[in-house]
Short mmCIF file of C-alpha atoms and ligand atoms in Angstrom, two decimals:
data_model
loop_
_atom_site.label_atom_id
_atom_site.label_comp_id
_atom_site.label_asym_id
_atom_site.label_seq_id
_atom_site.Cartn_x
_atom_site.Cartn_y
_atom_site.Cartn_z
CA UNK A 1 -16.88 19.97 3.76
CA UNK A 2 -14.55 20.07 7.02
CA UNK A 3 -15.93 16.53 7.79
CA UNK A 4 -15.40 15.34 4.58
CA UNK A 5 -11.63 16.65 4.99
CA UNK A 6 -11.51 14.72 8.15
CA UNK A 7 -12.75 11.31 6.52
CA UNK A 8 -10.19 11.88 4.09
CA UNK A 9 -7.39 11.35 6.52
CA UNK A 10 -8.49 7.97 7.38
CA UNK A 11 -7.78 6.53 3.87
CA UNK A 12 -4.94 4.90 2.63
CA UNK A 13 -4.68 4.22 -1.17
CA UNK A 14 -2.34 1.13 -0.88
CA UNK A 15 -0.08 -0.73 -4.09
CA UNK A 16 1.78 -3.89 -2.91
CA UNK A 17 4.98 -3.95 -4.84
CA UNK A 18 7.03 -7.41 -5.14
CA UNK A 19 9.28 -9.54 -7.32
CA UNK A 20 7.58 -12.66 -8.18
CA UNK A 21 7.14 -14.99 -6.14
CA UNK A 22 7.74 -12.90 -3.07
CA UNK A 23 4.46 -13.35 -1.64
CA UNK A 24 2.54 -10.23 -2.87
CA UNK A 25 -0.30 -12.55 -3.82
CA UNK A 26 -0.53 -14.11 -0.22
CA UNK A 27 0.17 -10.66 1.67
CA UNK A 28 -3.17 -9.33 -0.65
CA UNK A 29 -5.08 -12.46 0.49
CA UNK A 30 -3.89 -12.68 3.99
CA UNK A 31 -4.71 -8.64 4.20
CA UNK A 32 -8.53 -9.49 2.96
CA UNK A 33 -9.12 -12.02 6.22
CA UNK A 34 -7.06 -10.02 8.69
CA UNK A 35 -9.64 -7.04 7.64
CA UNK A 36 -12.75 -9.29 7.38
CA UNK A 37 -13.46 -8.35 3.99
CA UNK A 38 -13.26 -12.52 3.06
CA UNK A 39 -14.11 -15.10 5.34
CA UNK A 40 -12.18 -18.06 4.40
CA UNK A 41 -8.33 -17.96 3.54
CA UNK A 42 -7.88 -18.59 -0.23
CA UNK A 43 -4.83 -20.34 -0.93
CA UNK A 44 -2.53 -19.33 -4.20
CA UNK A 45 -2.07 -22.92 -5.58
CA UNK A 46 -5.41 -23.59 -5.65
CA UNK A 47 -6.48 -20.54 -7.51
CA UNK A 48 -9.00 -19.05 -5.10
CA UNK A 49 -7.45 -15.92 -4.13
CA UNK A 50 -9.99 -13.53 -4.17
CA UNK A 51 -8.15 -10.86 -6.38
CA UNK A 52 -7.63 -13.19 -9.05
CA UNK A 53 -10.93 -12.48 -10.89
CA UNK A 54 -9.57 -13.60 -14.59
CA UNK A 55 -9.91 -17.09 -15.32
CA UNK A 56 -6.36 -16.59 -17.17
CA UNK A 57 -5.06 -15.25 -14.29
CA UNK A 58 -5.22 -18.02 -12.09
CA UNK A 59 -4.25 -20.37 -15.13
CA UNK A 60 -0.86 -18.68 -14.97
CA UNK A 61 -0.46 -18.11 -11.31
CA UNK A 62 0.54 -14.57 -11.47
CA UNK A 63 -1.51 -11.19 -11.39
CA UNK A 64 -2.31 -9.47 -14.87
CA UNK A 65 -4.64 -6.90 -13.81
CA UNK A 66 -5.06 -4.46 -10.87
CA UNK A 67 -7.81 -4.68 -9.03
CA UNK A 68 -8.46 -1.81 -6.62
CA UNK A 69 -9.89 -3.48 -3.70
CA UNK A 70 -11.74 -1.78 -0.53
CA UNK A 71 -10.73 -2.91 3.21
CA UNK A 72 -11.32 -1.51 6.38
CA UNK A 73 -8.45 -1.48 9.16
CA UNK A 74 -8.75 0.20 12.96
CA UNK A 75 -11.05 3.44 11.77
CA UNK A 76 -9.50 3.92 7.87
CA UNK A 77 -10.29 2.81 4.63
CA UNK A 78 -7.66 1.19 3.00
CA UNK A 79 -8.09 0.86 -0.94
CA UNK A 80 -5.32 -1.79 -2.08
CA UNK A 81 -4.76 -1.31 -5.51
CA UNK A 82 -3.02 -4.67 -6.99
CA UNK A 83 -0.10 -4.13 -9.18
CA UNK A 84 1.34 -6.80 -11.55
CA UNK A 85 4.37 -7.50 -10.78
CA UNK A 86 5.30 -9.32 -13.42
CA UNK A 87 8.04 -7.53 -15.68
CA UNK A 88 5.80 -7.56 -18.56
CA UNK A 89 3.43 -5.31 -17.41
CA UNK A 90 5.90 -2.50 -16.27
CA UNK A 91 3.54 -0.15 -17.99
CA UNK A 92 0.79 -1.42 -16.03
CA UNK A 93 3.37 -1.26 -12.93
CA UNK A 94 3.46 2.37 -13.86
CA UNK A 95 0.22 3.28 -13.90
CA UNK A 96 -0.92 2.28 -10.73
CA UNK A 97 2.26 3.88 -9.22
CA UNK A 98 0.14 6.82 -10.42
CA UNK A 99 -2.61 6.39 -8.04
CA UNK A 100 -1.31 5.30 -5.43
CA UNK A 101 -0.20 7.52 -2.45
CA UNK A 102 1.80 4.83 -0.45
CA UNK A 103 3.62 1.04 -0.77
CA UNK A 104 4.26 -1.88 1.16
CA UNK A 105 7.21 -3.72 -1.11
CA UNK A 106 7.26 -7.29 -0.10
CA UNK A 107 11.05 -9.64 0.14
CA UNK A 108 11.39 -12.85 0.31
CA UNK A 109 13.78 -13.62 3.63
CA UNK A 110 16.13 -15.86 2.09
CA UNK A 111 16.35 -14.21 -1.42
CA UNK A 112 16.21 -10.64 -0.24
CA UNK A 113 16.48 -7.73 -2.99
CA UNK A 114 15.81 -9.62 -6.26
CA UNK A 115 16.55 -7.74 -9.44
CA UNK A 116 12.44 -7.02 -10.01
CA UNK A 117 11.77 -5.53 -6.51
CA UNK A 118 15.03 -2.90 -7.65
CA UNK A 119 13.54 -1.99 -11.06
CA UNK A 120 10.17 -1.51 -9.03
CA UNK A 121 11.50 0.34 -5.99
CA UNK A 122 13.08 2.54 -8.96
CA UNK A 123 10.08 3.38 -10.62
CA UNK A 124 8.32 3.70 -7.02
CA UNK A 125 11.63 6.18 -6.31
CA UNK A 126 10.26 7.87 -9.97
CA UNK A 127 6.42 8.26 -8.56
CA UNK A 128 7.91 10.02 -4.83
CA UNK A 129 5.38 6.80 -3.48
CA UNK A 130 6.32 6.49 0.20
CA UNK A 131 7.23 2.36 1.50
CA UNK A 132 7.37 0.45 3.97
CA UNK A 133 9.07 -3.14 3.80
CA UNK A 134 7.66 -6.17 4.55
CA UNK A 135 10.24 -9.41 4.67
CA UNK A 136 8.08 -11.79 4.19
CA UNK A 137 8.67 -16.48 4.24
CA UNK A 138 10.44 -15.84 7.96
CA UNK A 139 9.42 -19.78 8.09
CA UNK A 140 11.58 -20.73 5.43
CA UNK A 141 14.20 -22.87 5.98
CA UNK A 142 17.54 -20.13 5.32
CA UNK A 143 15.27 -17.09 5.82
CA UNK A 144 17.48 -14.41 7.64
CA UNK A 145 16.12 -10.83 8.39
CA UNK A 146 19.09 -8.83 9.04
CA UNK A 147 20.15 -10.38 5.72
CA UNK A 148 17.29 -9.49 3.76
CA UNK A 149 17.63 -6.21 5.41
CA UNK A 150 21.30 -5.41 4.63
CA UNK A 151 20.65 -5.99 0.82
CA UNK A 152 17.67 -3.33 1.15
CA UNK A 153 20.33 -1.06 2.87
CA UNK A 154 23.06 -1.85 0.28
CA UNK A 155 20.77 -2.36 -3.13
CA UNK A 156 18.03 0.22 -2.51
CA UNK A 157 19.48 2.68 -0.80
CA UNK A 158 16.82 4.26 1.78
CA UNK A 159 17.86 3.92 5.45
CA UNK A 160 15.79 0.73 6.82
CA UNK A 161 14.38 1.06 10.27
CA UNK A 162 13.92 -2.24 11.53
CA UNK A 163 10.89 -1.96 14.07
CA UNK A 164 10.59 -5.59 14.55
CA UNK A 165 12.94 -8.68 16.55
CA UNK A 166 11.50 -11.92 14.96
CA UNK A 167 11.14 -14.47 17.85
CA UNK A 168 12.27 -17.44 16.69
CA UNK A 169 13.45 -18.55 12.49
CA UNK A 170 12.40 -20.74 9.99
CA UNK A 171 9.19 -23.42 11.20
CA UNK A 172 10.27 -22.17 14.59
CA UNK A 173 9.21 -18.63 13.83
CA UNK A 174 6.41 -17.92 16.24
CA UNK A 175 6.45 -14.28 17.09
CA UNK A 176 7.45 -10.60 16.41
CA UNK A 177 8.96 -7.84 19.54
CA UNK A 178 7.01 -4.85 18.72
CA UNK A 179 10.58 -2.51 18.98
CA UNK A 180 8.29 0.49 19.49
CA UNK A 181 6.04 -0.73 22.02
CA UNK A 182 8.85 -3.23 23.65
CA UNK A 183 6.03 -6.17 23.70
CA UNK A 184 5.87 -9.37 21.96
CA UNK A 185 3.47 -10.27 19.59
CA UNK A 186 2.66 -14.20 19.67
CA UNK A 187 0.97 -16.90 17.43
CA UNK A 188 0.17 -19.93 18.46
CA UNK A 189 -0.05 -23.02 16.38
CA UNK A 190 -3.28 -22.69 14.21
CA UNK A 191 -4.51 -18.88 15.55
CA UNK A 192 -4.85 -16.18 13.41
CA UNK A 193 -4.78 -13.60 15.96
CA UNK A 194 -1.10 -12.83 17.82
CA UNK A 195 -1.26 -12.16 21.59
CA UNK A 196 0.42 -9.53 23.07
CA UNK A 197 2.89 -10.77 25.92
CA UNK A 198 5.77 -9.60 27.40
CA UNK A 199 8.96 -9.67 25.39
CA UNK A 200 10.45 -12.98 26.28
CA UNK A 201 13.33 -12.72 29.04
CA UNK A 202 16.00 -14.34 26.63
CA UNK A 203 15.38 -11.54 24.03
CA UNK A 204 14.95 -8.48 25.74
CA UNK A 205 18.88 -7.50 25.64
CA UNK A 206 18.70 -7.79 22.08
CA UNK A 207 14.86 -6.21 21.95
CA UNK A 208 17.15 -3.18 23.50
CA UNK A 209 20.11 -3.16 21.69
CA UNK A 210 17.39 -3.44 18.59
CA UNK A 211 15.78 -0.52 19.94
CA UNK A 212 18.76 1.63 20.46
CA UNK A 213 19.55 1.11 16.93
CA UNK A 214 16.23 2.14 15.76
CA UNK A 215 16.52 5.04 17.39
CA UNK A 216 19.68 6.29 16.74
CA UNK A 217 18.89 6.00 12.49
CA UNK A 218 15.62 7.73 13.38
CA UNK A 219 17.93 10.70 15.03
CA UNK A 220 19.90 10.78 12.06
CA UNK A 221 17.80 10.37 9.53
CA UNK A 222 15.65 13.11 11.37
CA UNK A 223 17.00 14.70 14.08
CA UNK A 224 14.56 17.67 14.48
CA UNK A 225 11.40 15.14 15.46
CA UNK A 226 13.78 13.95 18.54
CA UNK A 227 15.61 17.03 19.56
CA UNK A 228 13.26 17.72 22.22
CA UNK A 229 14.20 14.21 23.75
CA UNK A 230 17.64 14.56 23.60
CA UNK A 231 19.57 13.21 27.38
CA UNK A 232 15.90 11.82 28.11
CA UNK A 233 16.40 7.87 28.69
CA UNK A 234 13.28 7.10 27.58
CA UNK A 235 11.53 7.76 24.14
CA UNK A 236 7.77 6.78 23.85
CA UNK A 237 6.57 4.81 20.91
CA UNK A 238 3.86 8.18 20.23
CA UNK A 239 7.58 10.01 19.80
CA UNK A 240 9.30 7.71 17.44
CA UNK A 241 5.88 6.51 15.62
CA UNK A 242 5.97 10.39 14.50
CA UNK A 243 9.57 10.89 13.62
CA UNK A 244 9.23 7.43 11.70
CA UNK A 245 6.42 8.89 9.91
CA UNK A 246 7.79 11.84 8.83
CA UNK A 247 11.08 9.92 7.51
CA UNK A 248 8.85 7.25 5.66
CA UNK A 249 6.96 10.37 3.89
CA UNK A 250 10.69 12.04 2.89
CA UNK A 251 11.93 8.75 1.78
CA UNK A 252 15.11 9.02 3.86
CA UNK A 253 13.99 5.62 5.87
CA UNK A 254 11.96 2.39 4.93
CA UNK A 255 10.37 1.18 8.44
CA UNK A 256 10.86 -2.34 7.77
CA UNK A 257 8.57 -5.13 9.54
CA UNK A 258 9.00 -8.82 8.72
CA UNK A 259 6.44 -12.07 8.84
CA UNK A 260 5.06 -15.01 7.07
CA UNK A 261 1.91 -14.61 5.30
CA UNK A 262 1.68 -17.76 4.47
CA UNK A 263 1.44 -18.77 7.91
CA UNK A 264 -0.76 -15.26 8.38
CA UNK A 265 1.76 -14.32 10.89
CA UNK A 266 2.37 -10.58 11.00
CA UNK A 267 -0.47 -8.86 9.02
CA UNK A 268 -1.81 -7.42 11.81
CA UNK A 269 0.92 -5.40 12.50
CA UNK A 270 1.68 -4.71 8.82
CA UNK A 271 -1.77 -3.15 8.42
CA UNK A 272 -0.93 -1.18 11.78
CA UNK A 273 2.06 -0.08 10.31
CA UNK A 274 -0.35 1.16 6.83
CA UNK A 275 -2.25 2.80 8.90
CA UNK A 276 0.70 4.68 11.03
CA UNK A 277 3.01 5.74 8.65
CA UNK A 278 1.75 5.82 5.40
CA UNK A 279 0.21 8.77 3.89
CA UNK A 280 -3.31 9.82 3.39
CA UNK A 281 -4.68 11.02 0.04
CA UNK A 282 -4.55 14.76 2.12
CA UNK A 283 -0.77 14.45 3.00
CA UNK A 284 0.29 14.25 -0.69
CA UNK A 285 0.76 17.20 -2.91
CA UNK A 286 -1.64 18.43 -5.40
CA UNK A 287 -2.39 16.48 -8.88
CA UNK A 288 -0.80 18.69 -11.53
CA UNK A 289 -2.34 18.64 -14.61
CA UNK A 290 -2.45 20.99 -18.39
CA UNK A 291 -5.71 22.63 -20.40
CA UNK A 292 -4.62 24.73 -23.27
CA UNK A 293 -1.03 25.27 -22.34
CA UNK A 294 -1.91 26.21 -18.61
CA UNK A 295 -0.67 24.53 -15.94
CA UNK A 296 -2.91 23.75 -13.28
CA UNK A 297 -3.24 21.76 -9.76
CA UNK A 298 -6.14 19.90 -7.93
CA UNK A 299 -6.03 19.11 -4.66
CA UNK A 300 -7.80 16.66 -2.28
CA UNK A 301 -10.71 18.50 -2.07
CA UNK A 302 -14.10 18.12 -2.38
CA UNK A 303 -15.49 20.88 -3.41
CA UNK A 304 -12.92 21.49 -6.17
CA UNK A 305 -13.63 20.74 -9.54
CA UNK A 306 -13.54 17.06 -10.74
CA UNK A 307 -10.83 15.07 -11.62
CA UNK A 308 -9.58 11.76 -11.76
CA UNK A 309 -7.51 9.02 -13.77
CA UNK A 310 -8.94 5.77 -14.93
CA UNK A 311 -6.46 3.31 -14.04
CA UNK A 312 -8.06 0.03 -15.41
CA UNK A 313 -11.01 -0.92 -17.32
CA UNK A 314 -12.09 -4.25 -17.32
CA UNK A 315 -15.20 -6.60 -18.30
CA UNK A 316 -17.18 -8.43 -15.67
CA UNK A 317 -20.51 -9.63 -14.89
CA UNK A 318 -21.87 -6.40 -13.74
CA UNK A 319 -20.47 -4.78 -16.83
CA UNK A 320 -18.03 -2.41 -17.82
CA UNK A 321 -15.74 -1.74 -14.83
CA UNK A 322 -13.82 1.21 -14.96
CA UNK A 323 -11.44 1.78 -11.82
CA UNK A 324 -10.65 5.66 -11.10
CA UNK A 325 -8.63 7.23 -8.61
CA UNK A 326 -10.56 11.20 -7.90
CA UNK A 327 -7.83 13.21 -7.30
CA UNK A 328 -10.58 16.48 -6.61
CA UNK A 329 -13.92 16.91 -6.26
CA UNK A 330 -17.24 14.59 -6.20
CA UNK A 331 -18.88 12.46 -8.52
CA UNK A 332 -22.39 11.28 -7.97
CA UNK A 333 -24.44 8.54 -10.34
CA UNK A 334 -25.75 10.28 -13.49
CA UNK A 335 -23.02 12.86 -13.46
CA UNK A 336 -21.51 14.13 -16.72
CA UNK A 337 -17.88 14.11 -16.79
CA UNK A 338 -15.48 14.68 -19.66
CA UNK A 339 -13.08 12.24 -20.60
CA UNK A 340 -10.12 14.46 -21.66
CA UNK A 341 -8.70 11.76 -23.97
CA UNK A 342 -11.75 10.97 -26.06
CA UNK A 343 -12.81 14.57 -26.05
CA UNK A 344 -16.62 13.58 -25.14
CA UNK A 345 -19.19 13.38 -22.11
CA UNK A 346 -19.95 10.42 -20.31
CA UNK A 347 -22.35 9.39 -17.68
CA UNK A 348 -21.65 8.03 -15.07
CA UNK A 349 -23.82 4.61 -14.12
CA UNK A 350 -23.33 3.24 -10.44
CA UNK A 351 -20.74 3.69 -8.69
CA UNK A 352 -18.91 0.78 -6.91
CA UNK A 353 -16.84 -0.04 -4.01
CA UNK A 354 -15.00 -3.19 -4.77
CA UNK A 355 -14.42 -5.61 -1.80
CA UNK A 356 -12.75 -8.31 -3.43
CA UNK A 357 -15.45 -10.31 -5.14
CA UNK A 358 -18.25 -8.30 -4.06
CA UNK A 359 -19.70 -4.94 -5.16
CA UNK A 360 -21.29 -2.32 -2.96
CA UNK A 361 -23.08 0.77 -4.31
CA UNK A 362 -22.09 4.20 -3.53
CA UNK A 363 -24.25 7.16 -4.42
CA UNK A 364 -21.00 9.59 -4.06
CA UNK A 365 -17.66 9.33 -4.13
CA UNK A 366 -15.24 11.72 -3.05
CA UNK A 367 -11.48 13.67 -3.64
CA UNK A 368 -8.81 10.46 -2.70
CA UNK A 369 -11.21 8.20 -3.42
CA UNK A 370 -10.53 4.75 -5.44
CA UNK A 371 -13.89 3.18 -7.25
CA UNK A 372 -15.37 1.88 -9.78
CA UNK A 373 -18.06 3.13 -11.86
CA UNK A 374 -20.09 1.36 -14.39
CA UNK A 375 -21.61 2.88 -17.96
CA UNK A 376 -18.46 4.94 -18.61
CA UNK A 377 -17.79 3.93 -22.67
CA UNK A 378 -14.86 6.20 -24.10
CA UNK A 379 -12.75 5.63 -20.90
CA UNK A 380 -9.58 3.40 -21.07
CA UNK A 381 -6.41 3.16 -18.51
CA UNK A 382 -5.01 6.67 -18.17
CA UNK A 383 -7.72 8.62 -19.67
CA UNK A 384 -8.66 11.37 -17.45
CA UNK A 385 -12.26 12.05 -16.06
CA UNK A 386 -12.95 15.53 -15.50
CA UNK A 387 -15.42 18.28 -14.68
CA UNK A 388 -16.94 19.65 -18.14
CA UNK A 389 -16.61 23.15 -16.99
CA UNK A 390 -12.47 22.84 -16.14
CA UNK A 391 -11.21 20.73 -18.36
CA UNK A 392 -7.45 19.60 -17.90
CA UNK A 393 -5.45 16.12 -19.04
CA UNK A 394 -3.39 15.15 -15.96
CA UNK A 395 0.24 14.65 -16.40
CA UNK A 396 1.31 11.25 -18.49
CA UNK A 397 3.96 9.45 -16.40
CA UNK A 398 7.73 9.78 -17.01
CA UNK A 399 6.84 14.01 -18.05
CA UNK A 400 8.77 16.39 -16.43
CA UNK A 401 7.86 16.06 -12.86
CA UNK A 402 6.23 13.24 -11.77
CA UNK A 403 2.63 13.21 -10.85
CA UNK A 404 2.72 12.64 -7.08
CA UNK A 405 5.33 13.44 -5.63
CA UNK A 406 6.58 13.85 -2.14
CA UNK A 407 8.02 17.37 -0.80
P1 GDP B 1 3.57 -13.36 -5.77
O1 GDP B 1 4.07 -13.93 -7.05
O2 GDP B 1 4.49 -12.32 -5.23
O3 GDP B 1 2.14 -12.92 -5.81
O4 GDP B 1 3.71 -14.55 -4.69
P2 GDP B 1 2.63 -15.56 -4.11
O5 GDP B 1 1.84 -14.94 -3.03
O6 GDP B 1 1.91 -16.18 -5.25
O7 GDP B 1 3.61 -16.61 -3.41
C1 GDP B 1 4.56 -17.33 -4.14
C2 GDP B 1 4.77 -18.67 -3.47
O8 GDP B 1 5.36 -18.46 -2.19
C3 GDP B 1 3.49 -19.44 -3.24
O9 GDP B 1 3.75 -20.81 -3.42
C4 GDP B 1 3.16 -19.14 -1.78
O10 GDP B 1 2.41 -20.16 -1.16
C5 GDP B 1 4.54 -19.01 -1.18
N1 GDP B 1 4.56 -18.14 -0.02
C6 GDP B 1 3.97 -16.92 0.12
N2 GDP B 1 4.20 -16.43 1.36
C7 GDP B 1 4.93 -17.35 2.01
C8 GDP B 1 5.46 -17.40 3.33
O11 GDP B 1 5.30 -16.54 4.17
N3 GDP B 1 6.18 -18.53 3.64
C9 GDP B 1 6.40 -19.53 2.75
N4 GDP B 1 7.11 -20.57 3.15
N5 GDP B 1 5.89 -19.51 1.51
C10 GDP B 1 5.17 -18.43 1.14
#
């Protein structure tokens, strides 16, 4: 099971959280190409965005229902669970806070902290889900990062850690200096891919003043990771990519990065920035859950007893979709599990890996996992699945202590 322990480092289970209109829709799409899983950029006015499965939901231009998608990104499995973020559907907001063990909250550059990205950060505060900020519509005429990011500071409260110098605003916006790295990352007109080039001599006071400032929040914020550094003039990316880490998983800090997705300009190092500081389904704490007044835990193991929530059920083609994050244990095709809710068995059918508008078939899937599985009946959104020999209901949101939650 050690190897399956390792494997489970390299996932990320990953909500994007955003006021209308932010770009959350985009960031999703633009995060399918970067990571290969589609092959042609959909475009959100003309309704082909490849998480928009519902006919409806393309009619009205905003997402009704999470879909837990599968990507792959340098070595990890990132599951990118789509949450509405329409006001509406705050209970739906909720509920895929559940299941998730990490956030990227998109802003728009000029608007900055809109009242919708507060009341989600809030309930995101509720869930312990660690963040990291994405400014997004740097190519908009009046877009201003160190705007954007003073309302984060002054509305929402965390520290932000701005590891990013845009190069260049509004339709002139052609870059990013890497603060970490001290390199710039460049796009040219029409590439997808940024190339990695010096930081440009007019910027690099301000890359270093930039970078000073980074690093003096981090030393606040988290003095401990840096001590050893301490009267040392330089501090290596490895150092601060830690310490940043660490604050981002306490939710002292939000490492903030900025871009346009709708010119697919800084998705690359977004998904870097997934992969670097967000947690793992092993670096959370335990699932807590109740059977017959008892309180008990699951972690992200294996070869614990089963149990998972079902987060979203939903008709398709292929049938009966029901989307579960497996908090413990394995779960093969054929399986008998127990939905706690309904009080009855049910088999599992296949079990699928969702890549946008494909399906692949799994014949296991494992503790931290996100899938779908086909044939369950009983199961709706928050029912849990779990072994028939340990039996427990996992906590319902907004009880006591919330479900995951970050020491
Ligand atoms: P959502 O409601 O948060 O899912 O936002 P969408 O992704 O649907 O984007 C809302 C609108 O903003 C759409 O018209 C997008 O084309 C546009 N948009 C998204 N990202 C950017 C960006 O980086 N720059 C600009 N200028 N427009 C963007």
């Amino acid at each position: 099971m050690r190897t399956h322990l390792d494997a489970l480092t390299t996932v990320r289970n990953l909500g994007i959280l955003a006021h209308v209109d932010a770009g959350k829709t985009t960031v999703t799409e633009r995060i399918l190409y970067a990571t290969g899983t589609t092959h042609r950029r959909g475009e959100v006015h003309d309704g082909t965005t490849v998480t928009d499965f519902d006919p409806q939901e393309r009619d009205r231009g905003i997402t009704i229902f999470a879909a837990a998608v599968s990507c792959a990104w340098d070595g990890h499995r990132i599951n990118l669970i789509d949450t509405p973020g329409h006001v509406d559907f705050a209970a739906e907001v909720e509920r895929s806070l559940r299941v998730l063990d990490g956030a990227v909250a998109v802003f728009d550059a000029v608007a900055g902290v809109e009242p919708q990205s507060e009341s989600v950060w809030r309930q995101a505060d509720r869930h312990g889900v660690p963040r990291i900020a994405f400014v997004n519509k740097l190519d908009r005429a009046g877009a201003d990062l160190d705007r954007a990011v003073a309302s984060i500071r002054e509305r929402l409260h965390p520290a932000p850690l701005v590891v990013q110098l845009p190069i260049g605003a509004e339709d002139r916006f052609t870059g990013v200096v890497d603060l970490l790295r001290m390199r710039a990352l460049v796009w040219a007109e029409g590439s997808d891919t940024a190339e990695e080039v010096p930081v440009p001599q007019g910027l690099r006071e301000e890359a270093l003043r930039r970078r000073r400032v980074l690093e003096e929040a981090v030393a606040e914020l988290h003095p401990a990771a840096l001590e050893e550094f301490v009267g040392r003039e330089e501090l290596s990316a490895e150092t601060l990519a830690a310490a940043l880490r660490d604050v981002t998983r306490s939710g002292d800090g939000v490492v903030v990065l900025c871009g346009s997705a709708y010119r697919n300009r800084g998705i690359e190092p977004l998904l870097d920035a997934v992969v670097a500081y967000l947690p793992s389904p092993l670096d959370v704490p335990a699932v807590r859950g109740g059977h017959d007044g008892t309180e008990q835990e699951r972690a992200a193991d294996p070869a614990a007893p089963f149990a998972a929530l079902a987060f979203k059920v939903s008709a398709t083609p292929t049938g009966r979709l029901t989307y579960v994050r497996i908090y413990s244990g394995t779960i093969g095709k054929g399986d008998t599990v127990w939905d706690a809710g309904a009080r009855r068995g049910e088999r599992i059918g296949r079990i699928l890996r969702v890549q946008a508008d494909r399906h692949t078939q799994v014949d296991r899937a494992l503790a931290g996992d996100i899938v779908a599985v086909v044939g369950l009946r009983s199961a709706r959104a928050g029912s849990t699945l779990c072994d028939p020999r340990a039996p427990l209901v996992l906590e319902p949101p907004g009880v006591s202590e919330p479900v995951v939650s970050v020491a």
